[in-house]
Coordinates of C-alpha atoms in Angstrom, one line a residue:
M72 CA -8.2 -2.9 3.1
V73 CA -8.8 -0.8 -0.3
D74 CA -12.4 -0.9 -2.2
F75 CA -11.5 0.0 -6.3
G76 CA -14.8 0.0 -7.1
I77 CA -13.3 -2.0 -10.0
S78 CA -15.2 -5.8 -9.2
D79 CA -17.4 -6.9 -7.4
H80 CA -15.5 -9.1 -5.0
L81 CA -14.2 -8.3 -1.9
G82 CA -11.0 -8.7 0.0
Q83 CA -9.9 -11.3 2.4
P84 CA -7.2 -9.9 5.3
I85 CA -5.4 -12.7 6.8
H86 CA -3.2 -12.6 9.6
I87 CA 0.4 -14.9 9.5
E88 CA 2.4 -14.6 12.2
H89 CA 6.0 -15.7 11.5
N90 CA 9.3 -15.6 13.6
I91 CA 12.6 -14.4 12.1
D92 CA 15.6 -13.0 13.6
N93 CA 16.6 -11.0 10.9
K94 CA 18.8 -7.7 12.8
S95 CA 19.0 -5.9 9.6
P96 CA 16.7 -3.0 8.4
V97 CA 14.2 -4.7 6.1
R98 CA 13.3 -2.1 2.8
K99 CA 9.7 -2.4 2.4
I100 CA 8.4 -1.3 -1.1
F101 CA 5.1 -0.8 -2.0
R102 CA 3.0 0.6 -4.3
P103 CA 0.1 3.2 -2.5
I104 CA -3.2 2.9 -4.4
T105 CA -4.4 6.8 -3.7
Q106 CA -7.8 8.7 -5.0
D107 CA -5.8 11.0 -7.2
G108 CA -3.9 7.9 -8.9
L109 CA -7.6 5.8 -9.5
I110 CA -9.2 9.0 -11.0
K111 CA -5.9 9.3 -13.4
L112 CA -6.7 5.7 -14.5
Y113 CA -10.0 5.6 -14.9
N114 CA -9.9 8.5 -17.4
E115 CA -6.7 7.4 -19.0
I116 CA -9.3 4.0 -19.3
E117 CA -11.8 6.0 -21.1
I118 CA -9.5 7.8 -23.6
I119 CA -8.1 4.6 -24.4
N120 CA -8.4 3.2 -28.4
W121 CA -9.8 -0.3 -27.5
I122 CA -10.2 -1.2 -31.1
F123 CA -8.1 -4.4 -30.7
V124 CA -10.9 -5.7 -28.8
D125 CA -12.9 -6.4 -31.9
N126 CA -10.2 -7.3 -34.1
I127 CA -10.9 -10.9 -36.0
G128 CA -7.3 -10.8 -37.5
M129 CA -5.9 -11.4 -34.3
N130 CA -6.9 -14.4 -32.2
V131 CA -8.0 -14.1 -28.6
E132 CA -4.9 -15.5 -26.9
E133 CA -3.3 -12.1 -28.2
R134 CA -5.9 -9.3 -27.7
F135 CA -6.2 -10.4 -24.2
E136 CA -2.4 -9.9 -24.3
I137 CA -2.6 -6.4 -25.8
F138 CA -5.7 -5.7 -22.9
I139 CA -3.8 -6.8 -19.7
C140 CA -0.8 -4.9 -21.4
V141 CA -2.8 -1.3 -21.3
L142 CA -3.9 -2.5 -18.3
E143 CA -0.4 -2.7 -16.6
Q144 CA 1.2 0.1 -18.4
A145 CA -2.2 2.5 -17.1
L146 CA -1.7 1.3 -13.2
L147 CA 2.7 1.1 -13.0
K148 CA 2.5 4.8 -14.3
Y149 CA -0.2 5.7 -11.9
F150 CA 0.2 3.8 -9.1
P151 CA 4.7 3.9 -9.1
E152 CA 6.2 2.1 -6.5
K153 CA 7.9 3.8 -3.3
N154 CA 9.6 2.0 -0.4
Y155 CA 11.0 2.8 2.7
L156 CA 13.7 1.4 5.3
E157 CA 12.0 -0.9 7.9
R158 CA 13.5 -0.3 10.9
S159 CA 15.2 -3.7 12.3
S160 CA 14.2 -5.7 15.3
K161 CA 16.0 -5.4 18.5
P162 CA 15.8 -7.1 22.1
K163 CA 13.8 -5.4 24.1
K164 CA 14.7 -3.3 26.7
N165 CA 11.4 -2.5 28.0
P166 CA 9.0 -5.1 29.2
W167 CA 5.8 -3.2 28.4
F168 CA 7.1 -2.4 25.1
D169 CA 5.4 -5.7 23.0
E170 CA 4.9 -6.8 19.7
S171 CA 1.8 -5.1 18.9
L172 CA 3.9 -1.5 19.9
R173 CA 6.6 -2.3 17.9
L174 CA 4.3 -3.2 15.0
M175 CA 2.3 0.2 15.6
R176 CA 5.6 2.0 15.9
E177 CA 6.0 -0.1 12.3
Q178 CA 3.5 1.9 10.4
L179 CA 3.5 5.3 12.3
K180 CA 7.1 4.9 10.4
F181 CA 5.1 4.4 6.9
L182 CA 2.2 6.7 7.7
S183 CA 4.9 9.2 8.7
E184 CA 6.6 8.3 5.1
V185 CA 3.7 8.2 3.3
G186 CA 3.0 11.5 3.8
K187 CA 6.1 13.1 3.8
Q188 CA 6.1 11.4 -0.1
Y189 CA 3.3 12.7 -0.5
N190 CA 1.9 16.0 1.6
R191 CA -1.5 15.2 1.1
A192 CA -3.7 16.8 3.7
E193 CA -5.6 13.4 4.2
D194 CA -2.1 11.4 4.8
L195 CA -1.3 14.1 7.2
E196 CA -4.2 13.6 8.9
N197 CA -4.2 9.8 9.2
Y198 CA -0.5 10.2 11.3
R199 CA -1.9 12.8 13.3
R200 CA -4.9 10.3 14.6
F201 CA -2.5 7.0 15.0
T202 CA 0.0 8.6 16.9
I203 CA -2.3 10.1 18.8
Q204 CA -3.7 5.9 19.1
Y205 CA 0.1 5.5 19.5
K206 CA 1.0 7.5 22.7
Q207 CA -2.0 6.3 23.9
A208 CA -1.0 2.8 23.2
I209 CA 2.1 3.6 24.7
K210 CA 0.8 5.2 28.2
I211 CA -1.3 2.1 28.6
R212 CA 1.4 -0.5 28.6
R213 CA 3.6 1.8 31.2
K214 CA 1.0 1.5 34.0

């Protein structure tokens, strides 16, 4: 869960299970929220000319539409979309390789691709730590 520090509302994580027999790889699109992007977004918001907010020649809806458009453009600029190919779910060859390990493997692949795209020390460290957790989980399941 990422806290942007913009609102006092907290995100509510939910878990929804679904069973889809999809054998082909799935391309997942995401928009990573990075510290660098947040800093640039905050700087961009500080230098924007917000004079249109007080423009009495426009009605409230027009001003709000411009406000949202300005924010959306800044968000799209500093948090570009990334994508990765999720491995297909194949029949289990090993009875010990369960759904939780499969999800960990997908998370590991995701962290690997994020690390390659950004090449930041914190992403590489997250990948390294999660690799250790994944290997430990495999050892436990094999026993």
